[in-house]
Short mmCIF file of C-alpha atoms in Angstrom, two decimals:
data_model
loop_
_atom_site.label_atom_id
_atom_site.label_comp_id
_atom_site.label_asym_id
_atom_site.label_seq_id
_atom_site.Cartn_x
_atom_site.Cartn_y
_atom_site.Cartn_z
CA UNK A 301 8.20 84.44 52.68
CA UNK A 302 5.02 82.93 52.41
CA UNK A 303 3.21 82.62 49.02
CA UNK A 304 0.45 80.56 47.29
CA UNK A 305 0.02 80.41 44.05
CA UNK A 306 -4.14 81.17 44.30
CA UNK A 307 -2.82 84.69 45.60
CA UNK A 308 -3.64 87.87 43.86
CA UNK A 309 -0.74 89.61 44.45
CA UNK A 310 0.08 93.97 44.93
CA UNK A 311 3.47 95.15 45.54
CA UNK A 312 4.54 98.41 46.36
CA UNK A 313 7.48 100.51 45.93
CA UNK A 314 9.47 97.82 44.01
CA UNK A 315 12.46 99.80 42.89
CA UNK A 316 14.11 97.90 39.73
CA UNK A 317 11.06 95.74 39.56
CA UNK A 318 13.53 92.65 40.18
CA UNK A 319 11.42 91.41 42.79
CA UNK A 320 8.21 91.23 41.61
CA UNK A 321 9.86 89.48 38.07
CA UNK A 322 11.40 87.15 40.19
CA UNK A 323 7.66 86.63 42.42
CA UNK A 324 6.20 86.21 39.57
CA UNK A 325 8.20 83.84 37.17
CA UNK A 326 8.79 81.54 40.19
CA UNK A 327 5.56 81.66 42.42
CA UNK A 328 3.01 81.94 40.17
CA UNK A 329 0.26 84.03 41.56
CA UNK A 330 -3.16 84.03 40.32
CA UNK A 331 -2.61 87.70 39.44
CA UNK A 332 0.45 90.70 39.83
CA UNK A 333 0.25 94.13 39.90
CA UNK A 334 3.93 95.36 40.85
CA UNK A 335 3.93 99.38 41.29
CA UNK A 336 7.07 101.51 41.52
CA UNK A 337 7.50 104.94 43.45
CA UNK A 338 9.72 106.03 40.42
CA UNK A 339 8.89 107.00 36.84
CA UNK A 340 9.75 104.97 34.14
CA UNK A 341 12.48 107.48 33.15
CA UNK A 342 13.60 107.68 36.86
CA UNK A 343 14.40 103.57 37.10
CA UNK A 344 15.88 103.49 33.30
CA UNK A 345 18.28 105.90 35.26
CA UNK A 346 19.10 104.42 38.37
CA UNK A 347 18.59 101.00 37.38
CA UNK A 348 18.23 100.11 33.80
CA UNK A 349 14.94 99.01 32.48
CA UNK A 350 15.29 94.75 31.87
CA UNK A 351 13.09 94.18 34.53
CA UNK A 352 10.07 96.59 33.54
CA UNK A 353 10.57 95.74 30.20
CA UNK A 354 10.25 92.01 30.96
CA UNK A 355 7.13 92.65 32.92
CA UNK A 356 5.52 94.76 30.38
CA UNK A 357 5.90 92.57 27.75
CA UNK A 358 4.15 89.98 30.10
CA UNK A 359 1.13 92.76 30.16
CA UNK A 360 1.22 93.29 26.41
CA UNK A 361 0.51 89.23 26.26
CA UNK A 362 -2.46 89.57 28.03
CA UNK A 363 -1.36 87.78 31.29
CA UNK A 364 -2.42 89.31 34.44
CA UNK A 365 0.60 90.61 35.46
CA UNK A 366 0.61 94.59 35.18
CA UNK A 367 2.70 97.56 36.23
CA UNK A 368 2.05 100.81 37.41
CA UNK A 369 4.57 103.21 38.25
CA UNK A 370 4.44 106.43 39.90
CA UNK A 371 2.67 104.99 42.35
CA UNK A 372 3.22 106.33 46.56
CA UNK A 373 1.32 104.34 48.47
CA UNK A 374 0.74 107.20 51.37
CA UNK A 375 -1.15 109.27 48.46
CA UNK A 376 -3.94 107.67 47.27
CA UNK A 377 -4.58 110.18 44.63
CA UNK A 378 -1.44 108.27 43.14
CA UNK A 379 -3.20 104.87 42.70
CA UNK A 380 -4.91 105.46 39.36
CA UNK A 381 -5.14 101.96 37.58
CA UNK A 382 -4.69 100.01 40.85
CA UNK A 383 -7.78 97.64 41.02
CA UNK A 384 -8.82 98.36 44.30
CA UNK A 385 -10.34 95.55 47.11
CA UNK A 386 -9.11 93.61 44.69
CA UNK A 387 -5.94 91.05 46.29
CA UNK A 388 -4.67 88.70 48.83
CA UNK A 389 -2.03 89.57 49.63
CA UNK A 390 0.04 93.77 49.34
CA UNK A 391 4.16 93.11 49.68
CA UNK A 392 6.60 95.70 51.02
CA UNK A 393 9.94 94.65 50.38
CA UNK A 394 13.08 96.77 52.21
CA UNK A 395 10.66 99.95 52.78
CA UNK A 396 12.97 103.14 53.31
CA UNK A 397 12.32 106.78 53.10
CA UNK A 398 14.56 108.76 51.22
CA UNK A 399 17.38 110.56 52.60
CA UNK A 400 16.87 114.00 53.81
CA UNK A 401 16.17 115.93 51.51
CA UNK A 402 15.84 113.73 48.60
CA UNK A 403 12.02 113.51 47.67
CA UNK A 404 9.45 116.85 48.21
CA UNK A 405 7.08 115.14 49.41
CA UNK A 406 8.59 114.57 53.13
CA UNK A 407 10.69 117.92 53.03
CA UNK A 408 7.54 119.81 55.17
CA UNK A 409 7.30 116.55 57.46
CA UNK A 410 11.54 116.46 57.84
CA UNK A 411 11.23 120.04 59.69
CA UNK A 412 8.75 118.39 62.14
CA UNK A 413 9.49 114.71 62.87
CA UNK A 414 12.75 112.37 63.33
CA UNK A 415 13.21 109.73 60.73
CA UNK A 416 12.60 106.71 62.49
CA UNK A 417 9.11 108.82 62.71
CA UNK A 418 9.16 108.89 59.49
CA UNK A 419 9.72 105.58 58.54
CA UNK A 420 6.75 104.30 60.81
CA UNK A 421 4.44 106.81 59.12
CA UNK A 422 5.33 105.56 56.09
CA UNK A 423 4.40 101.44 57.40
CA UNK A 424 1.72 102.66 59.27
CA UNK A 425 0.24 104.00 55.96
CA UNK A 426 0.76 101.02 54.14
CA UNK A 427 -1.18 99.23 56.38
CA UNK A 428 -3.37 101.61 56.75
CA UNK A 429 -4.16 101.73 52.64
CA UNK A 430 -3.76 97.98 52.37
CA UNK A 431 -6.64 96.85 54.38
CA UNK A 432 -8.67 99.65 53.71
CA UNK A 433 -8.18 100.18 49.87
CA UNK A 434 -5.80 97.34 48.31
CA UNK A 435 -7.37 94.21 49.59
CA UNK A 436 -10.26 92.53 48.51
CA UNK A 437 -12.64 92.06 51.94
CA UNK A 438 -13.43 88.54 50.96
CA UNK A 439 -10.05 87.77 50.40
CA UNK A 440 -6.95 86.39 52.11
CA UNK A 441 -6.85 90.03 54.06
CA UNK A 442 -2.99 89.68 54.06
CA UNK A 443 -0.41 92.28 54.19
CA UNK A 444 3.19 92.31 54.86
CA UNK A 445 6.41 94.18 55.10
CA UNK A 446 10.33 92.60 54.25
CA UNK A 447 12.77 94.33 56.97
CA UNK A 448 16.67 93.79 57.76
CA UNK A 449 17.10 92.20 61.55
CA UNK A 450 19.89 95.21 62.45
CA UNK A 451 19.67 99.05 63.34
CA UNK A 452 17.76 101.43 62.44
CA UNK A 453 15.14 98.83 60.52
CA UNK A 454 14.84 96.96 63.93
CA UNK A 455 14.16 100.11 65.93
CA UNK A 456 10.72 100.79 63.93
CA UNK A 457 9.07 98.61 66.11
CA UNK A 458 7.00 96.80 63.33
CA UNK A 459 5.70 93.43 65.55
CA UNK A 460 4.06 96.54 68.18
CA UNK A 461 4.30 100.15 66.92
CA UNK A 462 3.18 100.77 62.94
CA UNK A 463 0.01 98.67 63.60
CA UNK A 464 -1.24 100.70 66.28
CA UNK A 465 -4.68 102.01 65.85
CA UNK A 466 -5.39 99.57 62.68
CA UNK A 467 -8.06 96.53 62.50
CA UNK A 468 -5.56 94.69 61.80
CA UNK A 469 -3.25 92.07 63.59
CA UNK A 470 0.26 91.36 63.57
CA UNK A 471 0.29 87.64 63.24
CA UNK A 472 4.13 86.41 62.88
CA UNK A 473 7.02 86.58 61.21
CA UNK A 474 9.04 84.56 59.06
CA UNK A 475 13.02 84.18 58.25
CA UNK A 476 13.06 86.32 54.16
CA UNK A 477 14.97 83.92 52.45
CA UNK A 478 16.75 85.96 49.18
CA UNK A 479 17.54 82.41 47.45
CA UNK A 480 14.15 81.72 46.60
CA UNK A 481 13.39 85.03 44.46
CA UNK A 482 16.48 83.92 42.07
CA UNK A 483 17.25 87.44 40.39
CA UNK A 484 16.24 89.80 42.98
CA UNK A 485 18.52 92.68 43.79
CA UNK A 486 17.43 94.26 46.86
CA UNK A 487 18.34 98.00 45.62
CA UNK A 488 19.05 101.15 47.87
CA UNK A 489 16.34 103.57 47.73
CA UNK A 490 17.90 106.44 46.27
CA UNK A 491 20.84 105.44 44.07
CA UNK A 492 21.52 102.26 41.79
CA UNK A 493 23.58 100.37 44.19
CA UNK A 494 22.76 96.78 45.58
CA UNK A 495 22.14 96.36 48.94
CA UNK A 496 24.26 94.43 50.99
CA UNK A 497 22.65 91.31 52.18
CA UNK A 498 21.96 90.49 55.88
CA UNK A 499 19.71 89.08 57.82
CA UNK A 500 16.05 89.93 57.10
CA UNK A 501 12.06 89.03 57.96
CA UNK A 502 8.65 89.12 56.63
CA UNK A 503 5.97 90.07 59.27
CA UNK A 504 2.37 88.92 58.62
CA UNK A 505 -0.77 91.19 59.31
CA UNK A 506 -4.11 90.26 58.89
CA UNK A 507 -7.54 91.10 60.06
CA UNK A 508 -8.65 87.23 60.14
CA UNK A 509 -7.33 84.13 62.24
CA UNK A 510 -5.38 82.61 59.77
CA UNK A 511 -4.60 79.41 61.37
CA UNK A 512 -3.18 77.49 59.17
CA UNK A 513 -0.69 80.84 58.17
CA UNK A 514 0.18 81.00 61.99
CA UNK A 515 1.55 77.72 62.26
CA UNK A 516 4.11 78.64 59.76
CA UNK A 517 5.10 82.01 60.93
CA UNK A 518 6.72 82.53 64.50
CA UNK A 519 5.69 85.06 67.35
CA UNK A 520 8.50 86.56 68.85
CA UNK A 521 9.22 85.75 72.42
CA UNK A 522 9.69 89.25 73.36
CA UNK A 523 6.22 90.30 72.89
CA UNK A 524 5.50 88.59 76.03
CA UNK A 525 5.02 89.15 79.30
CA UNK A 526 8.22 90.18 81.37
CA UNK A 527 9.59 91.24 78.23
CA UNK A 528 10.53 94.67 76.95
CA UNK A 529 9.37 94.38 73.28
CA UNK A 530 10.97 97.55 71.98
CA UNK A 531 14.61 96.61 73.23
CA UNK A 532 13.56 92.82 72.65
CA UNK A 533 15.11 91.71 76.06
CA UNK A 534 14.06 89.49 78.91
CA UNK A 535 12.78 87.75 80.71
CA UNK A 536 12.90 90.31 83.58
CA UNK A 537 12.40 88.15 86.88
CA UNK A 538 12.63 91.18 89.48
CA UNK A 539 11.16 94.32 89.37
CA UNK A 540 15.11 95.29 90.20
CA UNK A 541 15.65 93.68 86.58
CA UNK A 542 13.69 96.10 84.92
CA UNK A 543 14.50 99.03 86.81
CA UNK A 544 17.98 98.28 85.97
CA UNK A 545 17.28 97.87 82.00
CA UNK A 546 14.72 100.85 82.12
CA UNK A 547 18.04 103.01 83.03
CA UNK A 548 20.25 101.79 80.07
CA UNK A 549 20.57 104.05 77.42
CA UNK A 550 19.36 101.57 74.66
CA UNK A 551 16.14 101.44 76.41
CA UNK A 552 15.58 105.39 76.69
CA UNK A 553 16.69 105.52 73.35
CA UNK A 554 13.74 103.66 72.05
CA UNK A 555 11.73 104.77 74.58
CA UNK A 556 12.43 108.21 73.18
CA UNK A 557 11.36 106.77 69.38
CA UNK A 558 7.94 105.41 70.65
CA UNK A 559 6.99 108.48 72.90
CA UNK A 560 7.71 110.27 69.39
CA UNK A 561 5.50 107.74 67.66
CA UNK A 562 2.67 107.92 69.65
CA UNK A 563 2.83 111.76 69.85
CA UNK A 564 2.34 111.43 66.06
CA UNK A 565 -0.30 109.30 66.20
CA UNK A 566 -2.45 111.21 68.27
CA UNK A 567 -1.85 114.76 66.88
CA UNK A 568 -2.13 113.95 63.14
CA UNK A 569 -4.46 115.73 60.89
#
């Protein structure tokens, strides 16, 4: 991940609030605000309360490093005491929604739309809220999202699909390395438990050039031509080539997810 220390940093949804400890105690941003979707009384349970307590107390001192919980970044009647166009940079780390079920507030969508749906509304919204809301226009205009390289995370289609009818641009994507956030537990979204570690990424949006960010970051091969960006496979030399991966059931699969996806996109309210 990619961080300077001149960054006013916003991150959402961090569940134990080890993260954004860790972000800030060894990166140093000009400024934190580090929101949770739970209440207080909600993390206490699942996860104990060191880390908000060790960020508050950083609040209480007067350093600009503040927390705000309750927060659900797809409601923005939620965001009371964000400072909004206000940062550089918004994080996502390990995005999820909750299991079926789980939370009221996707119970009406649930009867309607899959959840790999579901998770791209939710990224799409981030976005979405992020470049419109969060970040300040005459700042770094930065946004990004933390995702595990394996099924189902892979099959949201972040480097093509969540961004789609946004200003902004996906502009690469970096290896997440865990080691340099010492004390960061990446938690599961509904229960106390640790997530197991495995391969993960940060992708990059923006809505300027960036130049000097894009030599850092890398642009996945399969977003080029002769590749099929969903299934991330190719090059496809023949037109025989791709009519023969256009029949495999991994392709239709997908296929099937963004058809969904785009369905969404143009029917929502």
């Amino acid at each position: 991940m990619i961080i300077q220390p001149d960054w006013r940093i916003l991150t959402i949804g961090d569940g134990d609030l080890s993260f954004s400890r860790s972000l800030w105690l060894n990166h140093q941003p000009q400024a934190l605000c580090a929101t949770t979707y739970d209440s207080v009384a909600a993390i206490e349970d699942k996860y104990g309360l060191e880390h908000w307590r060790a960020l508050d107390q950083l609040q209480q001192q007067g350093l600009p490093c503040q927390v705000i919980n309750q927060v659900d970044v797809t409601e923005p009647k939620s965001w009371a005491g964000i400072t909004l166009h206000h940062f550089d940079l918004v994080v996502f780390q390990f995005p999820l929604v909750p299991a079926i079920g789980s939370a009221e507030n996707y119970q009406q969508l649930q009867q309607h739309l899959s959840i790999n749906t579901l998770n791209r509304r939710l990224l799409h919204l981030y976005l979405k809220h992020s470049f419109e809301s969060f970040l300040d226009p005459a700042g770094q205009q930065l946004a990004c999202i933390t995702s595990k390289d394996v099924k189902p995370y892979r099959d949201w289609g972040l480097e093509y699909a969540v961004g789609r009818h946004l200003p902004a641009e996906f502009i690469g994507v970096c290896d997440f390395q865990a080691a340099d956030f010492p004390g960061y537990q990446m938690r599961n979204v509904d229960r106390s438990g640790q997530v197991k570690e495995t391969a993960a990424r940060t992708f990059y949006w923006s809505t300027r050039t960036q130049p000097k960010l894009r030599q850092a970051l890398t642009m996945p091969a399969y977003l080029q031509a002769n590749y099929c960006q969903m299934c991330r496979s190719g090059p496809f030399a023949t037109e025989q080539d791709w009519q023969a991966h256009r029949a495999s059931k991994r392709h239709q699969q997908l296929q099937a997810f963004d058809q969904q996806w785009d369905y969404y996109l143009s029917n929502r309210s």
